[in-house]
XYZ file of N, CA and C in Angstrom:
522
model
N -45.761 49.748 -47.840
C -44.749 48.905 -47.208
C -43.503 49.758 -46.934
N -43.106 49.840 -45.678
C -41.936 50.636 -45.275
C -40.716 49.731 -45.291
N -39.715 50.092 -46.072
C -38.492 49.315 -46.176
C -37.291 50.158 -45.760
N -36.295 49.513 -45.183
C -35.028 50.152 -44.920
C -33.902 49.254 -45.425
N -32.793 49.878 -45.760
C -31.642 49.117 -46.285
C -30.877 48.458 -45.136
N -30.650 47.170 -45.282
C -29.845 46.430 -44.320
C -28.371 46.743 -44.617
N -27.637 47.161 -43.595
C -26.240 47.554 -43.802
C -25.275 46.563 -43.189
N -24.149 46.396 -43.872
C -23.027 45.603 -43.390
C -22.625 46.157 -42.038
N -22.334 45.339 -41.031
C -22.101 43.889 -41.053
C -23.313 43.029 -40.666
N -24.538 43.507 -40.857
C -25.748 42.743 -40.513
C -25.674 41.349 -41.140
N -25.886 40.325 -40.306
C -25.760 38.933 -40.747
C -26.804 38.518 -41.787
N -27.897 39.248 -41.872
C -28.911 38.922 -42.885
C -28.357 39.014 -44.297
N -27.340 39.860 -44.488
C -26.758 39.999 -45.811
C -26.015 38.732 -46.254
N -25.734 37.854 -45.313
C -25.023 36.588 -45.613
C -25.983 35.432 -45.897
N -27.276 35.690 -45.752
C -28.281 34.653 -46.007
C -28.352 34.349 -47.502
N -28.582 33.053 -47.811
C -28.854 32.682 -49.183
C -30.349 32.856 -49.412
N -30.700 33.529 -50.472
C -32.107 33.805 -50.740
C -32.816 32.598 -51.333
N -34.099 32.475 -51.019
C -34.931 31.351 -51.474
C -35.608 31.688 -52.807
N -35.861 30.644 -53.560
C -36.549 30.799 -54.843
C -37.960 31.356 -54.611
N -38.377 32.250 -55.498
C -39.737 32.785 -55.448
C -40.646 31.788 -56.149
N -41.703 31.369 -55.411
C -42.663 30.434 -55.991
C -44.037 31.097 -56.217
N -44.329 32.098 -55.388
C -45.619 32.772 -55.492
C -45.435 34.167 -56.073
N -45.995 34.388 -57.241
C -45.903 35.678 -57.916
C -47.196 36.460 -57.622
N -47.366 36.744 -56.347
C -48.620 37.293 -55.835
C -48.511 38.753 -55.441
N -49.589 39.255 -54.804
C -49.630 40.660 -54.406
C -48.511 41.033 -53.453
N -48.124 40.117 -52.553
C -47.064 40.480 -51.589
C -45.724 40.661 -52.310
N -45.461 39.867 -53.348
C -44.251 40.076 -54.166
C -44.322 41.426 -54.868
N -45.479 41.722 -55.459
C -45.660 42.985 -56.190
C -45.498 44.183 -55.260
N -46.042 44.082 -54.046
C -45.912 45.169 -53.065
C -44.437 45.395 -52.706
N -43.709 44.290 -52.520
C -42.276 44.385 -52.191
C -41.525 45.066 -53.324
N -41.729 44.613 -54.554
C -41.050 45.215 -55.705
C -41.403 46.684 -55.856
N -42.687 46.998 -55.650
C -43.133 48.389 -55.773
C -42.504 49.282 -54.699
N -42.255 48.732 -53.520
C -41.648 49.509 -52.439
C -40.138 49.618 -52.599
N -39.515 48.622 -53.225
C -38.059 48.640 -53.413
C -37.608 49.745 -54.350
N -38.365 49.985 -55.429
C -37.927 50.939 -56.445
C -37.745 52.358 -55.909
N -38.745 52.967 -55.218
C -38.512 54.328 -54.728
C -37.390 54.391 -53.703
N -37.205 53.329 -52.908
C -36.110 53.298 -51.942
C -34.770 53.314 -52.676
N -34.644 52.471 -53.711
C -33.408 52.417 -54.489
C -33.110 53.775 -55.131
N -34.117 54.397 -55.740
C -33.926 55.680 -56.399
C -33.565 56.764 -55.396
N -34.259 56.798 -54.240
C -34.020 57.849 -53.253
C -32.651 57.738 -52.574
N -32.039 56.537 -52.627
C -30.720 56.351 -52.031
C -29.619 56.328 -53.084
N -29.956 56.787 -54.316
C -29.013 56.871 -55.426
C -28.446 55.523 -55.848
N -29.262 54.489 -55.751
C -28.834 53.160 -56.190
C -29.240 52.883 -57.610
N -28.558 51.907 -58.206
C -28.963 51.461 -59.542
C -29.463 50.019 -59.500
N -29.269 49.378 -58.359
C -29.743 48.013 -58.182
C -30.013 47.748 -56.712
N -30.947 46.821 -56.457
C -31.281 46.485 -55.076
C -31.838 45.061 -55.060
N -31.246 44.227 -54.227
C -31.736 42.859 -54.057
C -32.683 42.823 -52.849
N -33.674 41.961 -52.898
C -34.672 41.865 -51.823
C -34.010 41.615 -50.469
N -32.937 40.848 -50.445
C -32.245 40.569 -49.177
C -31.720 41.851 -48.539
N -31.429 42.853 -49.351
C -30.922 44.131 -48.839
C -31.989 44.940 -48.093
N -33.227 44.521 -48.211
C -34.315 45.148 -47.448
C -34.963 44.099 -46.506
N -34.180 43.062 -46.219
C -34.608 42.072 -45.215
C -35.538 40.992 -45.712
N -35.655 40.820 -47.022
C -36.512 39.770 -47.595
C -35.622 38.776 -48.346
N -35.365 37.597 -47.751
C -34.434 36.639 -48.372
C -35.045 35.814 -49.512
N -35.487 36.520 -50.549
C -36.043 35.861 -51.726
C -35.203 36.255 -52.946
N -35.237 35.399 -53.969
C -34.413 35.601 -55.165
C -35.089 36.619 -56.094
N -35.051 37.866 -55.648
C -35.648 38.960 -56.421
C -34.730 40.162 -56.339
N -34.609 40.858 -57.463
C -33.792 42.080 -57.495
C -34.369 43.035 -58.505
N -34.036 44.295 -58.336
C -34.445 45.306 -59.306
C -33.216 46.078 -59.762
N -33.298 46.602 -60.971
C -32.205 47.410 -61.551
C -32.785 48.527 -62.374
N -32.155 49.674 -62.320
C -32.515 50.762 -63.206
C -31.225 51.558 -63.507
N -30.633 51.226 -64.631
C -29.386 51.853 -65.033
C -29.691 53.253 -65.581
N -29.016 54.285 -65.077
C -29.283 55.645 -65.549
C -29.032 55.780 -67.065
N -29.851 56.612 -67.712
C -29.659 56.886 -69.141
C -28.580 57.975 -69.316
N -28.428 58.440 -70.542
C -27.371 59.423 -70.838
C -27.481 60.700 -70.000
N -28.703 61.079 -69.639
C -28.926 62.273 -68.831
C -28.807 62.013 -67.323
N -28.512 60.752 -66.981
C -28.413 60.397 -65.558
C -29.770 60.130 -64.917
N -30.804 60.083 -65.727
C -32.158 59.813 -65.218
C -32.393 58.293 -65.136
N -33.363 57.919 -64.292
C -33.734 56.507 -64.156
C -35.257 56.403 -64.374
N -35.689 56.547 -65.636
C -37.130 56.527 -65.885
C -37.743 55.181 -65.506
N -38.980 55.208 -65.021
C -39.648 53.969 -64.581
C -39.717 52.895 -65.655
N -39.794 53.324 -66.932
C -39.881 52.313 -68.008
C -38.567 51.553 -68.193
N -37.467 52.026 -67.615
C -36.179 51.315 -67.686
C -35.987 50.327 -66.541
N -36.945 50.289 -65.603
C -36.817 49.406 -64.455
C -36.882 47.941 -64.876
N -35.920 47.161 -64.377
C -35.924 45.716 -64.600
C -36.220 45.045 -63.269
N -37.212 44.179 -63.253
C -37.518 43.357 -62.086
C -37.141 41.940 -62.453
N -36.169 41.394 -61.720
C -35.579 40.108 -62.079
C -35.803 39.128 -60.918
N -36.572 38.087 -61.185
C -36.904 37.099 -60.178
C -36.278 35.763 -60.574
N -35.700 35.092 -59.598
C -35.080 33.753 -59.805
C -34.094 33.725 -60.975
N -33.130 34.661 -61.005
C -32.188 34.697 -62.139
C -31.209 33.523 -62.134
N -30.885 33.073 -63.349
C -29.873 32.035 -63.533
C -28.994 32.485 -64.695
N -27.681 32.539 -64.445
C -26.747 32.932 -65.507
C -26.492 31.724 -66.403
N -26.708 31.917 -67.698
C -26.527 30.816 -68.647
C -25.303 30.986 -69.520
N -24.742 32.197 -69.541
C -23.560 32.471 -70.342
C -22.781 33.603 -69.682
N -21.460 33.477 -69.737
C -20.600 34.564 -69.241
C -19.319 34.539 -70.059
N -18.835 35.745 -70.408
C -17.599 35.828 -71.174
C -16.930 37.178 -70.952
N -15.645 37.226 -71.259
C -14.897 38.461 -71.154
C -14.662 38.838 -69.695
N -13.856 39.858 -69.502
C -13.559 40.330 -68.151
C -13.459 41.848 -68.181
N -14.003 42.461 -67.128
C -13.938 43.899 -67.000
C -13.752 44.250 -65.533
N -13.268 45.434 -65.266
C -13.113 45.906 -63.893
C -13.900 47.187 -63.772
N -14.650 47.302 -62.692
C -15.495 48.459 -62.504
C -15.459 48.865 -61.023
N -15.486 50.158 -60.753
C -15.499 50.609 -59.373
C -16.932 50.516 -58.849
N -17.129 49.526 -57.966
C -18.466 49.258 -57.444
C -18.646 49.864 -56.054
N -19.886 50.153 -55.779
C -20.321 50.547 -54.440
C -21.564 49.719 -54.122
N -22.107 49.890 -52.932
C -23.241 49.091 -52.528
C -24.057 49.854 -51.492
N -25.360 49.859 -51.647
C -26.235 50.532 -50.685
C -26.085 49.927 -49.282
N -25.712 48.648 -49.209
C -25.532 47.976 -47.925
C -24.140 48.179 -47.325
N -23.232 48.743 -48.101
C -21.897 49.082 -47.626
C -21.643 50.535 -48.020
N -22.348 51.469 -47.350
C -22.337 52.866 -47.797
C -20.963 53.512 -47.763
N -20.773 54.403 -48.714
C -19.588 55.268 -48.816
C -18.286 54.497 -49.047
N -18.355 53.302 -49.571
C -17.147 52.522 -49.850
C -17.215 52.053 -51.304
N -16.128 52.290 -52.042
C -16.076 51.915 -53.458
C -14.758 51.200 -53.715
N -14.811 50.196 -54.582
C -13.609 49.421 -54.868
C -13.710 48.835 -56.269
N -12.552 48.712 -56.942
C -12.503 48.083 -58.257
C -12.715 46.571 -58.098
N -13.694 46.049 -58.862
C -14.044 44.641 -58.796
C -14.034 44.067 -60.211
N -13.482 42.862 -60.351
C -13.478 42.178 -61.654
C -14.800 41.424 -61.824
N -15.381 41.546 -62.985
C -16.641 40.886 -63.343
C -16.565 40.379 -64.780
N -17.546 39.555 -65.157
C -17.666 39.172 -66.559
C -18.183 40.374 -67.350
N -17.697 40.512 -68.568
C -18.097 41.645 -69.392
C -19.459 41.429 -70.066
N -19.718 40.184 -70.450
C -20.969 39.838 -71.139
C -21.625 38.663 -70.417
N -22.929 38.801 -70.210
C -23.665 37.696 -69.574
C -25.021 37.507 -70.251
N -25.565 36.321 -70.068
C -26.961 36.064 -70.459
C -27.607 35.412 -69.234
N -28.761 35.922 -68.881
C -29.498 35.319 -67.767
C -30.915 34.929 -68.215
N -31.419 33.879 -67.582
C -32.839 33.531 -67.644
C -33.430 33.958 -66.323
N -34.628 34.482 -66.346
C -35.281 34.914 -65.112
C -36.779 34.959 -65.317
N -37.505 35.320 -64.279
C -38.941 35.503 -64.379
C -39.270 36.939 -64.019
N -40.358 37.438 -64.615
C -40.817 38.770 -64.258
C -41.769 38.681 -63.073
N -42.365 39.783 -62.665
C -43.224 39.799 -61.482
C -44.446 38.892 -61.609
N -44.784 38.508 -62.819
C -45.945 37.636 -63.029
C -45.557 36.178 -63.240
N -44.260 35.886 -63.174
C -43.811 34.510 -63.348
C -43.481 34.143 -64.777
N -43.566 35.107 -65.704
C -43.222 34.837 -67.106
C -41.713 34.674 -67.251
N -41.277 33.692 -68.018
C -39.864 33.432 -68.216
C -39.307 34.383 -69.282
N -38.149 34.934 -69.001
C -37.487 35.887 -69.891
C -36.013 35.543 -70.015
N -35.391 36.072 -71.059
C -33.943 35.964 -71.244
C -33.415 37.363 -71.477
N -32.257 37.645 -70.887
C -31.662 38.975 -71.041
C -30.178 38.832 -71.323
N -29.742 39.463 -72.411
C -28.318 39.573 -72.716
C -27.857 40.935 -72.217
N -26.747 40.949 -71.488
C -26.277 42.217 -70.923
C -24.771 42.341 -71.044
N -24.325 43.595 -71.198
C -22.907 43.910 -71.156
C -22.764 45.250 -70.457
N -21.508 45.680 -70.269
C -21.265 46.970 -69.650
C -21.803 47.043 -68.225
N -22.286 48.248 -67.860
C -22.755 48.483 -66.502
C -23.936 47.582 -66.117
N -24.821 47.304 -67.064
C -25.954 46.424 -66.768
C -25.472 45.035 -66.347
N -24.520 44.486 -67.089
C -23.963 43.160 -66.755
C -23.311 43.185 -65.371
N -22.577 44.237 -65.088
C -21.903 44.373 -63.787
C -22.936 44.444 -62.668
N -23.956 45.273 -62.851
C -24.988 45.453 -61.831
C -25.753 44.147 -61.579
N -26.073 43.425 -62.646
C -26.778 42.141 -62.477
C -25.923 41.186 -61.659
N -24.649 41.074 -62.001
C -23.752 40.171 -61.246
C -23.645 40.579 -59.778
N -23.556 41.881 -59.534
C -23.461 42.408 -58.168
C -24.714 42.009 -57.384
N -25.888 42.244 -57.974
C -27.141 41.931 -57.281
C -27.347 40.409 -57.141
N -26.960 39.641 -58.167
C -27.085 38.186 -58.053
C -26.187 37.643 -56.942
N -25.020 38.262 -56.734
C -24.162 37.872 -55.612
C -24.919 38.022 -54.290
N -25.677 39.116 -54.141
C -26.468 39.323 -52.919
C -27.372 38.132 -52.647
N -27.934 37.562 -53.702
C -28.861 36.429 -53.548
C -28.167 35.207 -52.964
N -26.822 35.170 -53.117
C -26.021 34.056 -52.582
C -25.365 34.418 -51.263
N -25.663 35.602 -50.731
C -25.044 36.039 -49.473
C -23.618 36.554 -49.652
N -23.297 36.989 -50.879
C -21.953 37.473 -51.195
C -22.013 38.984 -51.394
N -21.069 39.676 -50.758
C -20.940 41.122 -50.939
C -19.725 41.438 -51.807
N -19.731 42.586 -52.457
C -18.611 42.916 -53.346
C -17.283 42.992 -52.577
N -17.342 43.313 -51.304
C -16.112 43.364 -50.508
C -15.488 41.976 -50.326
N -16.303 40.920 -50.503
C -15.776 39.557 -50.409
C -14.823 39.233 -51.550
N -14.856 40.020 -52.611
C -14.035 39.796 -53.785
C -12.690 40.515 -53.689
N -12.467 41.235 -52.594
C -11.209 41.956 -52.412
C -10.091 40.991 -52.005
N -8.857 41.385 -52.276
C -7.726 40.598 -51.793
C -7.717 40.632 -50.279
N -7.001 39.704 -49.674
C -6.942 39.617 -48.216
C -6.469 40.939 -47.600
N -5.396 41.498 -48.145
C -4.831 42.741 -47.626
C -5.816 43.896 -47.772
N -6.450 43.991 -48.930
C -7.406 45.075 -49.170
C -8.642 44.914 -48.269
N -9.043 43.683 -48.038
C -10.217 43.415 -47.172
C -9.916 43.849 -45.732
N -8.712 43.568 -45.265
C -8.315 43.987 -43.910
C -8.332 45.512 -43.805
N -7.819 46.170 -44.826
C -7.807 47.640 -44.841
C -9.250 48.160 -44.836
N -10.113 47.536 -45.637
C -11.522 47.929 -45.667
C -12.160 47.818 -44.304
N -11.948 46.676 -43.634
C -12.556 46.453 -42.300
C -12.165 47.558 -41.347
N -10.897 47.934 -41.367
C -10.395 48.987 -40.497
C -11.048 50.341 -40.852
N -11.070 50.677 -42.152
C -11.664 51.931 -42.602
C -13.151 51.984 -42.294
N -13.833 50.868 -42.506
C -15.285 50.827 -42.327
C -15.672 50.982 -40.850
N -14.934 50.318 -39.973
C -15.189 50.457 -38.525
C -15.008 51.905 -38.095
N -13.961 52.543 -38.592
C -13.695 53.937 -38.268
C -14.841 54.837 -38.780
N -15.287 54.564 -39.991
C -16.361 55.345 -40.592
C -17.684 55.168 -39.809
N -17.972 53.945 -39.409
C -19.188 53.665 -38.636
C -19.148 54.393 -37.294
N -17.992 54.417 -36.670
C -17.803 55.086 -35.393
C -18.059 56.591 -35.578
N -17.495 57.142 -36.637
C -17.690 58.583 -36.935
C -19.158 58.917 -37.187
N -19.837 58.030 -37.935
C -21.262 58.241 -38.216
C -22.087 58.200 -36.939
N -21.762 57.265 -36.049
C -22.465 57.142 -34.774
C -22.244 58.369 -33.902
N -21.015 58.866 -33.876
C -20.663 60.036 -33.059
C -21.308 61.325 -33.569
N -21.575 61.381 -34.877
C -22.155 62.612 -35.441
C -23.670 62.671 -35.273
N -24.277 61.578 -34.816
C -25.745 61.565 -34.657
C -26.170 62.162 -33.348
């Protein structure tokens, strides 16, 4: 399965993703194709909507101390629901769908989610630190929300201007 990352301002990124009901081969193929794409683009998380599939599925692989992302650390999270959130933290986030742009974003420091794995088994995950931040970032994608939506009005206007300029430069260099 050949996948490409959907980039802002593509309207598909604003779609609300649908619940996964079939934990079948097509879901497994999608998840299997998402992981190498995420790794090859230096991502730590990827929501299915970011590759044009509006389903409530995401993957995460937080780098270990050596900066590696071993396959056994891969989390496949289907139909996540946040059941607990506490604390506040700020982290400089980026996004594969909004390349080369980073901004400080406020998130919950600790979260608990219920979700299903690729086979439909129900799981619970407690997360803090970067994992909690990444889960919240990817769950936002499932609602059609991008991290840039969390910027102040003034910062968002500045981003739009910078991003248009950057896109123009990228187009001209091709």
